[in-house]
mmCIF file of C-alpha atoms in Angstrom:
data_model
loop_
_atom_site.group_PDB
_atom_site.id
_atom_site.type_symbol
_atom_site.label_atom_id
_atom_site.label_comp_id
_atom_site.label_asym_id
_atom_site.label_seq_id
_atom_site.Cartn_x
_atom_site.Cartn_y
_atom_site.Cartn_z
ATOM 1 C CA UNK A 1 -26.520 -20.539 -10.347
ATOM 2 C CA UNK A 2 -26.555 -17.410 -8.173
ATOM 3 C CA UNK A 3 -24.018 -14.678 -8.920
ATOM 4 C CA UNK A 4 -22.737 -12.700 -5.947
ATOM 5 C CA UNK A 5 -22.890 -8.947 -6.483
ATOM 6 C CA UNK A 6 -20.063 -6.580 -5.668
ATOM 7 C CA UNK A 7 -22.274 -4.955 -3.016
ATOM 8 C CA UNK A 8 -22.740 -8.296 -1.268
ATOM 9 C CA UNK A 9 -18.995 -8.909 -1.338
ATOM 10 C CA UNK A 10 -18.279 -5.468 0.080
ATOM 11 C CA UNK A 11 -20.742 -5.906 2.936
ATOM 12 C CA UNK A 12 -19.234 -9.235 3.965
ATOM 13 C CA UNK A 13 -15.571 -8.252 3.554
ATOM 14 C CA UNK A 14 -13.711 -7.424 6.765
ATOM 15 C CA UNK A 15 -11.969 -4.204 5.784
ATOM 16 C CA UNK A 16 -9.921 -4.197 8.982
ATOM 17 C CA UNK A 17 -7.622 -6.803 7.427
ATOM 18 C CA UNK A 18 -6.366 -4.441 4.710
ATOM 19 C CA UNK A 19 -4.097 -1.511 5.385
ATOM 20 C CA UNK A 20 -5.425 1.784 4.076
ATOM 21 C CA UNK A 21 -3.065 4.442 2.769
ATOM 22 C CA UNK A 22 -3.629 8.108 3.528
ATOM 23 C CA UNK A 23 -3.126 8.839 -0.206
ATOM 24 C CA UNK A 24 -5.928 8.642 -2.774
ATOM 25 C CA UNK A 25 -5.761 6.343 -5.804
ATOM 26 C CA UNK A 26 -4.054 8.893 -8.081
ATOM 27 C CA UNK A 27 -1.382 9.869 -5.538
ATOM 28 C CA UNK A 28 -0.817 6.238 -4.515
ATOM 29 C CA UNK A 29 -0.285 5.249 -8.165
ATOM 30 C CA UNK A 30 2.105 8.175 -8.684
ATOM 31 C CA UNK A 31 4.116 7.202 -5.595
ATOM 32 C CA UNK A 32 4.328 3.567 -6.769
ATOM 33 C CA UNK A 33 6.644 4.447 -9.673
ATOM 34 C CA UNK A 34 5.124 1.949 -12.152
ATOM 35 C CA UNK A 35 2.319 4.171 -13.448
ATOM 36 C CA UNK A 36 3.891 7.255 -15.119
ATOM 37 C CA UNK A 37 2.092 6.762 -18.458
ATOM 38 C CA UNK A 38 -1.174 6.220 -16.633
ATOM 39 C CA UNK A 39 -0.683 9.487 -14.736
ATOM 40 C CA UNK A 40 -0.272 11.375 -18.028
ATOM 41 C CA UNK A 41 -3.398 9.719 -19.416
ATOM 42 C CA UNK A 42 -5.458 10.542 -16.304
ATOM 43 C CA UNK A 43 -4.405 14.191 -16.505
ATOM 44 C CA UNK A 44 -5.186 14.413 -20.243
ATOM 45 C CA UNK A 45 -8.626 12.877 -19.629
ATOM 46 C CA UNK A 46 -9.325 15.148 -16.618
ATOM 47 C CA UNK A 47 -10.039 12.024 -14.543
ATOM 48 C CA UNK A 48 -7.526 12.703 -11.767
ATOM 49 C CA UNK A 49 -10.089 14.844 -9.922
ATOM 50 C CA UNK A 50 -12.677 12.052 -10.065
ATOM 51 C CA UNK A 51 -10.268 9.383 -8.835
ATOM 52 C CA UNK A 52 -9.082 11.657 -6.034
ATOM 53 C CA UNK A 53 -12.718 11.825 -4.850
ATOM 54 C CA UNK A 54 -14.308 9.834 -2.062
ATOM 55 C CA UNK A 55 -14.974 6.678 -4.113
ATOM 56 C CA UNK A 56 -14.452 3.947 -3.232
ATOM 57 C CA UNK A 57 -12.983 2.641 -6.464
ATOM 58 C CA UNK A 58 -11.146 -0.452 -7.589
ATOM 59 C CA UNK A 59 -8.688 0.638 -10.260
ATOM 60 C CA UNK A 60 -7.158 -1.954 -12.572
ATOM 61 C CA UNK A 61 -4.180 0.238 -13.394
ATOM 62 C CA UNK A 62 -2.055 -0.489 -16.455
ATOM 63 C CA UNK A 63 1.653 -0.298 -15.634
ATOM 64 C CA UNK A 64 4.125 1.567 -17.809
ATOM 65 C CA UNK A 65 5.054 -1.820 -19.326
ATOM 66 C CA UNK A 66 1.372 -2.331 -20.229
ATOM 67 C CA UNK A 67 1.291 0.970 -22.127
ATOM 68 C CA UNK A 68 4.508 -0.022 -23.936
ATOM 69 C CA UNK A 69 2.679 -3.091 -25.346
ATOM 70 C CA UNK A 70 0.188 -0.866 -27.198
ATOM 71 C CA UNK A 71 0.743 -0.407 -30.932
ATOM 72 C CA UNK A 72 3.220 2.416 -31.600
ATOM 73 C CA UNK A 73 1.588 5.837 -31.346
ATOM 74 C CA UNK A 74 -1.624 4.642 -29.628
ATOM 75 C CA UNK A 75 -1.042 6.429 -26.319
ATOM 76 C CA UNK A 76 0.205 9.578 -28.051
ATOM 77 C CA UNK A 77 -2.944 9.558 -30.216
ATOM 78 C CA UNK A 78 -5.208 9.139 -27.156
ATOM 79 C CA UNK A 79 -3.465 12.070 -25.442
ATOM 80 C CA UNK A 80 -4.513 14.478 -28.221
ATOM 81 C CA UNK A 81 -7.378 16.793 -27.175
ATOM 82 C CA UNK A 82 -9.564 15.634 -30.081
ATOM 83 C CA UNK A 83 -9.389 12.031 -28.773
ATOM 84 C CA UNK A 84 -10.265 12.862 -25.157
ATOM 85 C CA UNK A 85 -13.648 11.048 -25.276
ATOM 86 C CA UNK A 86 -11.988 7.804 -26.400
ATOM 87 C CA UNK A 87 -9.288 8.142 -23.724
ATOM 88 C CA UNK A 88 -11.932 8.704 -21.033
ATOM 89 C CA UNK A 89 -13.798 5.597 -22.204
ATOM 90 C CA UNK A 90 -10.636 3.479 -22.091
ATOM 91 C CA UNK A 91 -9.634 4.716 -18.636
ATOM 92 C CA UNK A 92 -13.122 4.329 -17.130
ATOM 93 C CA UNK A 93 -13.082 0.738 -18.442
ATOM 94 C CA UNK A 94 -10.309 0.133 -15.877
ATOM 95 C CA UNK A 95 -12.378 1.361 -12.906
ATOM 96 C CA UNK A 96 -14.815 -0.747 -10.911
ATOM 97 C CA UNK A 97 -17.065 1.153 -8.502
ATOM 98 C CA UNK A 98 -16.506 -0.090 -4.939
ATOM 99 C CA UNK A 99 -13.506 -1.446 -3.035
ATOM 100 C CA UNK A 100 -12.519 -4.974 -4.105
ATOM 101 C CA UNK A 101 -9.392 -6.762 -2.961
ATOM 102 C CA UNK A 102 -8.045 -9.535 -5.202
ATOM 103 C CA UNK A 103 -9.884 -12.140 -3.087
ATOM 104 C CA UNK A 104 -13.109 -10.256 -3.854
ATOM 105 C CA UNK A 105 -12.303 -9.755 -7.555
ATOM 106 C CA UNK A 106 -11.730 -13.480 -8.112
ATOM 107 C CA UNK A 107 -15.341 -14.149 -7.014
ATOM 108 C CA UNK A 108 -16.708 -11.874 -9.765
ATOM 109 C CA UNK A 109 -17.312 -13.027 -13.330
ATOM 110 C CA UNK A 110 -18.225 -9.996 -15.461
ATOM 111 C CA UNK A 111 -18.426 -6.851 -13.341
ATOM 112 C CA UNK A 112 -19.789 -3.683 -14.919
ATOM 113 C CA UNK A 113 -17.030 -1.086 -15.101
ATOM 114 C CA UNK A 114 -17.438 2.676 -14.624
ATOM 115 C CA UNK A 115 -17.394 3.055 -18.424
ATOM 116 C CA UNK A 116 -20.597 0.983 -18.694
ATOM 117 C CA UNK A 117 -19.365 -2.258 -20.244
ATOM 118 C CA UNK A 118 -18.536 -5.473 -18.407
ATOM 119 C CA UNK A 119 -15.060 -6.991 -18.225
ATOM 120 C CA UNK A 120 -14.492 -10.728 -17.871
ATOM 121 C CA UNK A 121 -12.645 -11.938 -14.758
ATOM 122 C CA UNK A 122 -10.768 -15.229 -15.034
ATOM 123 C CA UNK A 123 -8.721 -17.198 -12.517
ATOM 124 C CA UNK A 124 -6.289 -19.804 -13.799
ATOM 125 C CA UNK A 125 -4.326 -21.343 -10.939
ATOM 126 C CA UNK A 126 -2.727 -18.408 -9.155
ATOM 127 C CA UNK A 127 -3.198 -16.074 -12.137
ATOM 128 C CA UNK A 128 -6.067 -13.594 -11.943
ATOM 129 C CA UNK A 129 -6.983 -11.533 -14.993
ATOM 130 C CA UNK A 130 -9.531 -8.971 -16.138
ATOM 131 C CA UNK A 131 -10.357 -8.443 -19.781
ATOM 132 C CA UNK A 132 -7.298 -10.528 -20.687
ATOM 133 C CA UNK A 133 -4.913 -8.407 -18.591
ATOM 134 C CA UNK A 134 -3.075 -10.231 -15.798
ATOM 135 C CA UNK A 135 -3.102 -8.629 -12.359
ATOM 136 C CA UNK A 136 0.610 -8.340 -11.564
ATOM 137 C CA UNK A 137 0.478 -5.997 -8.542
ATOM 138 C CA UNK A 138 -2.654 -6.800 -6.493
ATOM 139 C CA UNK A 139 -4.073 -4.979 -3.491
ATOM 140 C CA UNK A 140 -2.280 -1.628 -3.480
ATOM 141 C CA UNK A 141 -4.308 0.179 -0.804
ATOM 142 C CA UNK A 142 -5.306 3.842 -0.995
ATOM 143 C CA UNK A 143 -7.588 6.075 1.045
ATOM 144 C CA UNK A 144 -10.427 5.842 -1.490
ATOM 145 C CA UNK A 145 -10.005 2.376 -2.958
ATOM 146 C CA UNK A 146 -7.725 -0.359 -4.174
ATOM 147 C CA UNK A 147 -5.303 -0.465 -7.110
ATOM 148 C CA UNK A 148 -4.466 -3.662 -8.956
ATOM 149 C CA UNK A 149 -1.568 -3.203 -11.370
ATOM 150 C CA UNK A 150 -2.213 -4.981 -14.687
ATOM 151 C CA UNK A 151 0.118 -5.981 -17.524
ATOM 152 C CA UNK A 152 -2.062 -4.879 -20.472
ATOM 153 C CA UNK A 153 -4.219 -1.860 -21.299
ATOM 154 C CA UNK A 154 -7.745 -3.203 -21.722
ATOM 155 C CA UNK A 155 -9.803 -1.521 -24.415
ATOM 156 C CA UNK A 156 -13.606 -1.609 -24.435
ATOM 157 C CA UNK A 157 -15.436 -2.668 -27.565
ATOM 158 C CA UNK A 158 -16.597 0.183 -29.774
ATOM 159 C CA UNK A 159 -20.285 0.908 -29.480
#
């Protein structure tokens, strides 16, 4: 069985069908109103600058509700300066290099995330998930990529 790579998907995708925002991923997420906790985490991890860059990126962005599902104190602990490396790892595990709309994501099986580990993609009927997190807000366009809002913070395995 041949697995299609993200690069192959990107070269065959007609990008003229998706509207592109003039805002980058970070500013688009901030304007959405569902990603306040994520914004704080990106700032604490010094990743805002990276995700404001040229990209393109596909960002599986945990909503505020996703952060609320974490065990009490988890986010606060990650935001401490001494836990910055762990926070960076978690956040990079939500970023896929390249621009992938939901129709592209559903064709992937275990894409390698910016953090270095792979995350499993599953489609069950109309439900699309990554690493066990359901994509609840697909295809939020930005100038340097795509945001897919997810309902759970996905955490990479410890190495």
